[in-house]
CSV table of C-alpha atoms and ligand atoms in Angstrom, one decimal:
chain,number,residue,atom,x,y,z
A,1,UNK,CA,-18.5,-3.8,-47.7
A,2,UNK,CA,-17.8,-2.2,-44.3
A,3,UNK,CA,-15.9,-4.1,-41.7
A,4,UNK,CA,-14.0,-7.4,-42.2
A,5,UNK,CA,-14.9,-9.9,-44.9
A,6,UNK,CA,-13.5,-12.7,-42.8
A,7,UNK,CA,-12.4,-13.1,-39.1
A,8,UNK,CA,-10.4,-16.1,-38.2
A,9,UNK,CA,-10.2,-16.6,-34.5
A,10,UNK,CA,-7.2,-18.8,-33.6
A,11,UNK,CA,-6.6,-20.6,-30.4
A,12,UNK,CA,-4.2,-23.2,-29.2
A,13,UNK,CA,-2.0,-24.1,-26.2
A,14,UNK,CA,1.4,-22.7,-25.4
A,15,UNK,CA,3.9,-23.6,-28.1
A,16,UNK,CA,1.3,-25.1,-30.4
A,17,UNK,CA,2.4,-22.6,-32.9
A,18,UNK,CA,-0.3,-20.0,-33.1
A,19,UNK,CA,2.1,-17.2,-33.9
A,20,UNK,CA,4.0,-19.3,-36.4
A,21,UNK,CA,0.9,-20.4,-38.3
A,22,UNK,CA,-0.9,-17.1,-38.3
A,23,UNK,CA,2.3,-15.4,-39.6
A,24,UNK,CA,2.5,-17.9,-42.4
A,25,UNK,CA,-1.1,-17.1,-43.5
A,26,UNK,CA,-0.4,-13.3,-43.2
A,27,UNK,CA,2.7,-13.8,-45.4
A,28,UNK,CA,0.7,-15.7,-48.0
A,29,UNK,CA,-2.2,-13.2,-48.1
A,30,UNK,CA,0.1,-10.1,-47.8
A,31,UNK,CA,-0.1,-7.3,-45.3
A,32,UNK,CA,-2.6,-5.3,-47.4
A,33,UNK,CA,-5.1,-8.1,-47.2
A,34,UNK,CA,-4.5,-9.6,-43.8
A,35,UNK,CA,-3.9,-8.2,-40.3
A,36,UNK,CA,-2.8,-10.4,-37.4
A,37,UNK,CA,-4.4,-9.1,-34.2
A,38,UNK,CA,-3.2,-10.3,-30.8
A,39,UNK,CA,-5.4,-10.0,-27.8
A,40,UNK,CA,-2.2,-10.2,-25.7
A,41,UNK,CA,-0.8,-7.1,-27.4
A,42,UNK,CA,-2.6,-4.4,-25.5
A,43,UNK,CA,-2.6,-6.6,-22.4
A,44,UNK,CA,1.2,-6.9,-22.5
A,45,UNK,CA,1.6,-3.2,-23.4
A,46,UNK,CA,-0.4,-2.0,-20.4
A,47,UNK,CA,1.0,-4.6,-18.1
A,48,UNK,CA,4.5,-3.6,-19.0
A,49,UNK,CA,3.8,0.0,-18.5
A,50,UNK,CA,2.3,-0.5,-15.1
A,51,UNK,CA,5.1,-2.8,-13.9
A,52,UNK,CA,8.0,-1.0,-15.6
A,53,UNK,CA,8.8,-4.0,-17.8
A,54,UNK,CA,10.2,-4.4,-21.4
A,55,UNK,CA,7.1,-4.6,-23.7
A,56,UNK,CA,9.1,-5.8,-26.7
A,57,UNK,CA,10.5,-8.7,-24.8
A,58,UNK,CA,7.1,-9.7,-23.6
A,59,UNK,CA,6.1,-10.1,-27.2
A,60,UNK,CA,8.7,-12.7,-28.4
A,61,UNK,CA,8.9,-16.4,-27.8
A,62,UNK,CA,11.8,-16.2,-25.2
A,63,UNK,CA,11.8,-17.1,-21.5
A,64,UNK,CA,11.2,-13.4,-20.5
A,65,UNK,CA,7.5,-13.5,-20.9
A,66,UNK,CA,7.3,-16.9,-19.2
A,67,UNK,CA,8.7,-15.3,-16.0
A,68,UNK,CA,5.7,-13.0,-15.9
A,69,UNK,CA,3.0,-15.2,-17.4
A,70,UNK,CA,1.2,-16.1,-14.2
A,71,UNK,CA,1.0,-12.5,-13.1
A,72,UNK,CA,0.0,-11.3,-16.5
A,73,UNK,CA,-2.8,-13.8,-16.7
A,74,UNK,CA,-4.1,-12.6,-13.3
A,75,UNK,CA,-3.8,-9.0,-14.4
A,76,UNK,CA,-5.6,-9.7,-17.7
A,77,UNK,CA,-8.3,-11.7,-16.0
A,78,UNK,CA,-9.2,-8.8,-13.8
A,79,UNK,CA,-9.8,-6.7,-16.8
A,80,UNK,CA,-11.7,-9.4,-18.8
A,81,UNK,CA,-13.9,-10.2,-15.8
A,82,UNK,CA,-14.9,-6.5,-15.5
A,83,UNK,CA,-15.4,-6.3,-19.3
A,84,UNK,CA,-15.1,-9.4,-21.5
A,85,UNK,CA,-14.7,-7.3,-24.7
A,86,UNK,CA,-12.0,-5.0,-23.2
A,87,UNK,CA,-9.0,-6.3,-25.2
A,88,UNK,CA,-11.2,-7.3,-28.2
A,89,UNK,CA,-12.3,-3.8,-28.8
A,90,UNK,CA,-8.8,-2.4,-28.6
A,91,UNK,CA,-7.3,-4.7,-31.2
A,92,UNK,CA,-9.8,-4.1,-33.9
A,93,UNK,CA,-9.5,-0.3,-33.7
A,94,UNK,CA,-8.5,1.2,-37.1
A,95,UNK,CA,-8.0,-2.2,-38.8
A,96,UNK,CA,-8.8,-1.8,-42.5
A,97,UNK,CA,-7.7,-5.1,-44.1
A,98,UNK,CA,-10.5,-7.4,-45.2
A,99,UNK,CA,-9.1,-10.5,-43.4
A,100,UNK,CA,-8.6,-10.4,-39.7
A,101,UNK,CA,-6.7,-13.0,-37.8
A,102,UNK,CA,-7.0,-13.0,-34.1
A,103,UNK,CA,-4.1,-15.1,-33.1
A,104,UNK,CA,-4.6,-15.9,-29.5
A,105,UNK,CA,-8.2,-16.5,-28.2
A,106,UNK,CA,-7.9,-18.2,-24.8
A,107,UNK,CA,-11.3,-18.0,-23.2
A,108,UNK,CA,-14.8,-18.7,-24.4
A,109,UNK,CA,-15.6,-15.0,-23.8
A,110,UNK,CA,-13.0,-14.0,-26.5
A,111,UNK,CA,-14.6,-16.2,-29.1
A,112,UNK,CA,-18.1,-15.2,-28.0
A,113,UNK,CA,-17.3,-11.6,-28.4
A,114,UNK,CA,-16.2,-12.0,-32.0
A,115,UNK,CA,-19.1,-14.3,-32.8
A,116,UNK,CA,-21.6,-11.8,-31.3
A,117,UNK,CA,-20.1,-8.8,-33.3
A,118,UNK,CA,-18.9,-10.6,-36.5
A,119,UNK,CA,-20.7,-14.0,-36.4
A,120,UNK,CA,-21.6,-14.0,-40.1
A,121,UNK,CA,-18.0,-13.8,-41.2
A,122,UNK,CA,-16.2,-15.5,-38.2
A,123,UNK,CA,-14.5,-18.9,-38.3
A,124,UNK,CA,-12.8,-20.5,-35.4
A,125,UNK,CA,-9.4,-22.3,-35.8
A,126,UNK,CA,-7.7,-24.5,-33.3
A,127,UNK,CA,-3.9,-25.1,-33.6
A,128,UNK,CA,-2.9,-28.4,-32.1
A,129,UNK,CA,0.5,-29.9,-31.4
A,130,UNK,CA,1.5,-32.9,-29.3
A,131,UNK,CA,3.0,-32.4,-25.8
A,132,UNK,CA,6.2,-33.9,-27.2
A,133,UNK,CA,6.4,-31.3,-30.0
A,134,UNK,CA,5.5,-28.5,-27.6
A,135,UNK,CA,8.3,-29.7,-25.2
A,136,UNK,CA,10.8,-29.6,-28.1
A,137,UNK,CA,9.8,-26.0,-28.7
A,138,UNK,CA,10.6,-25.1,-25.1
A,139,UNK,CA,7.3,-25.8,-23.3
A,140,UNK,CA,7.6,-26.8,-19.7
A,141,UNK,CA,4.4,-27.9,-17.8
A,142,UNK,CA,3.7,-25.3,-15.2
A,143,UNK,CA,1.0,-25.8,-12.6
A,144,UNK,CA,-1.5,-23.0,-12.2
A,145,UNK,CA,-0.8,-22.0,-15.8
A,146,UNK,CA,-1.2,-25.2,-17.9
A,147,UNK,CA,-4.1,-26.4,-15.8
A,148,UNK,CA,-5.9,-23.1,-15.6
A,149,UNK,CA,-8.4,-21.1,-17.8
A,150,UNK,CA,-5.8,-19.3,-19.8
A,151,UNK,CA,-4.7,-22.7,-21.3
A,152,UNK,CA,-7.8,-24.9,-20.8
A,153,UNK,CA,-10.7,-22.4,-21.2
A,154,UNK,CA,-11.4,-23.8,-24.7
A,155,UNK,CA,-10.7,-27.5,-24.1
A,156,UNK,CA,-14.4,-28.3,-23.7
A,157,UNK,CA,-17.7,-27.0,-24.9
A,158,UNK,CA,-16.3,-25.1,-27.9
A,159,UNK,CA,-16.5,-26.3,-31.5
A,160,UNK,CA,-13.9,-25.2,-34.0
A,161,UNK,CA,-14.5,-24.8,-37.8
A,162,UNK,CA,-10.9,-25.7,-38.5
A,163,UNK,CA,-8.3,-27.8,-36.7
A,164,UNK,CA,-4.7,-27.4,-37.8
A,165,UNK,CA,-2.2,-30.0,-36.6
A,166,UNK,CA,1.2,-28.5,-36.3
A,167,UNK,CA,3.7,-31.1,-35.2
A,168,UNK,CA,6.6,-30.0,-37.4
A,169,UNK,CA,5.7,-31.9,-40.6
A,170,UNK,CA,6.0,-29.0,-43.1
A,171,UNK,CA,4.3,-30.9,-45.9
A,172,UNK,CA,1.3,-31.8,-43.7
A,173,UNK,CA,1.0,-28.2,-42.5
A,174,UNK,CA,1.3,-26.9,-46.0
A,175,UNK,CA,-1.6,-29.1,-47.1
A,176,UNK,CA,-3.8,-28.0,-44.3
A,177,UNK,CA,-3.0,-24.4,-44.9
A,178,UNK,CA,-3.8,-24.9,-48.6
A,179,UNK,CA,-7.3,-25.9,-47.7
A,180,UNK,CA,-7.7,-22.9,-45.4
A,181,UNK,CA,-6.2,-20.5,-48.0
A,182,UNK,CA,-8.7,-21.8,-50.6
A,183,UNK,CA,-11.5,-21.1,-48.2
A,184,UNK,CA,-10.2,-17.6,-47.5
A,185,UNK,CA,-9.8,-16.8,-51.2
A,186,UNK,CA,-13.4,-18.1,-51.8
A,187,UNK,CA,-14.7,-15.6,-49.2
A,188,UNK,CA,-12.6,-12.8,-50.6
A,189,UNK,CA,-13.8,-13.5,-54.2
A,190,UNK,CA,-17.5,-13.7,-53.1
A,191,UNK,CA,-17.3,-10.3,-51.3
A,192,UNK,CA,-16.0,-8.3,-54.3
B,201,ATP,N1,5.7,-25.8,-38.0
B,201,ATP,C1,6.8,-25.2,-37.3
B,201,ATP,N2,8.0,-25.4,-37.8
B,201,ATP,C2,9.1,-24.8,-37.2
B,201,ATP,N3,9.0,-24.1,-36.1
B,201,ATP,C3,7.8,-24.0,-35.5
B,201,ATP,C4,6.6,-24.5,-36.1
B,201,ATP,N4,5.6,-24.2,-35.3
B,201,ATP,C5,6.1,-23.5,-34.3
B,201,ATP,N5,7.4,-23.3,-34.4
B,201,ATP,C6,8.3,-22.6,-33.4
B,201,ATP,O1,8.0,-23.0,-32.1
B,201,ATP,C7,8.0,-21.9,-31.2
B,201,ATP,C8,6.7,-21.7,-30.6
B,201,ATP,O2,5.8,-21.3,-31.6
B,201,ATP,P1,4.8,-20.1,-31.4
B,201,ATP,O3,5.5,-19.0,-30.7
B,201,ATP,O4,4.2,-19.8,-32.7
B,201,ATP,O5,3.7,-20.8,-30.5
B,201,ATP,P2,2.5,-20.1,-29.7
B,201,ATP,O6,1.4,-21.1,-29.8
B,201,ATP,O7,2.3,-18.7,-30.3
B,201,ATP,O8,3.1,-20.1,-28.2
B,201,ATP,P3,2.8,-19.1,-27.0
B,201,ATP,O9,1.4,-19.3,-26.6
B,201,ATP,O10,3.8,-19.6,-26.0
B,201,ATP,O11,3.1,-17.7,-27.5
B,201,ATP,C9,8.5,-20.7,-32.0
B,201,ATP,O12,9.9,-20.6,-31.9
B,201,ATP,C10,8.2,-21.1,-33.5
B,201,ATP,O13,9.0,-20.5,-34.4
B,202,PMV,C1,-1.4,-13.1,-20.3
B,202,PMV,C2,-1.5,-13.8,-21.6
B,202,PMV,O1,-2.3,-12.9,-22.5
B,202,PMV,C3,-0.2,-14.1,-22.2
B,202,PMV,C4,-0.2,-14.5,-23.7
B,202,PMV,O2,1.0,-14.6,-24.2
B,202,PMV,P1,1.3,-15.5,-25.5
B,202,PMV,O3,0.1,-15.5,-26.4
B,202,PMV,O4,1.6,-16.9,-25.0
B,202,PMV,O5,2.5,-14.8,-26.1
B,202,PMV,C5,-2.4,-15.0,-21.4
B,202,PMV,C6,-3.8,-14.7,-21.0
B,202,PMV,O6,-4.4,-13.7,-21.4
B,202,PMV,O7,-4.3,-15.6,-20.2
């Protein structure tokens, strides 16, 4: 079969644990089977280049990227408005693994792009954590970011195939991931 056997499009608010959860799934499936693709990857890379910033530091969970978040959002929005598939097309280039995980959909246009190109094999996954948990992970409510499209674009009008609650209870997370892993394996088995 050409193309991905399964595309899992993840979304979730800041510090809900999108990177953490998607990395766990990738570890369980292994790097030959699963690729984690980040829409924010090419966005941060090009933004860093234009502004003379440290791309690697924009990638991690430290305060560095938070300093630039508002400006990066505006920068990325300009590109998405001109071409909603701009970052989507970049991240899928040359990916050969059967399972694709898009770790950071933020806007309906991100999800719509994957549904329009890979709808038959796409599942949407929402990662949810309470405000208390997100605060404990370093989240600080920031006006114009937390009440804007980048964080709220998928709050309404989007249905998710899977919702993963990630409040720090490892046993509960494990159970939820088990169910998702069973589903992933069933799709892999049926495609061989
Ligand atoms: N279940 C968990 N157990 C332990 N630590 C966790 C868990 N989930 C998330 N974290 C930690 O919380 C922090 C935020 O998680 P992560 O970076 O995955 O969130 P995110 O949704 O990708 O956030 P952002 O949108 O800000 O990039 C990280 O330091 C991560 O290691
Ligand atoms: C600029 C932006 O891509 C930053 C995402 O950073 P992160 O996924 O929180 O590491 C958010 C956006 O595209 O609105």
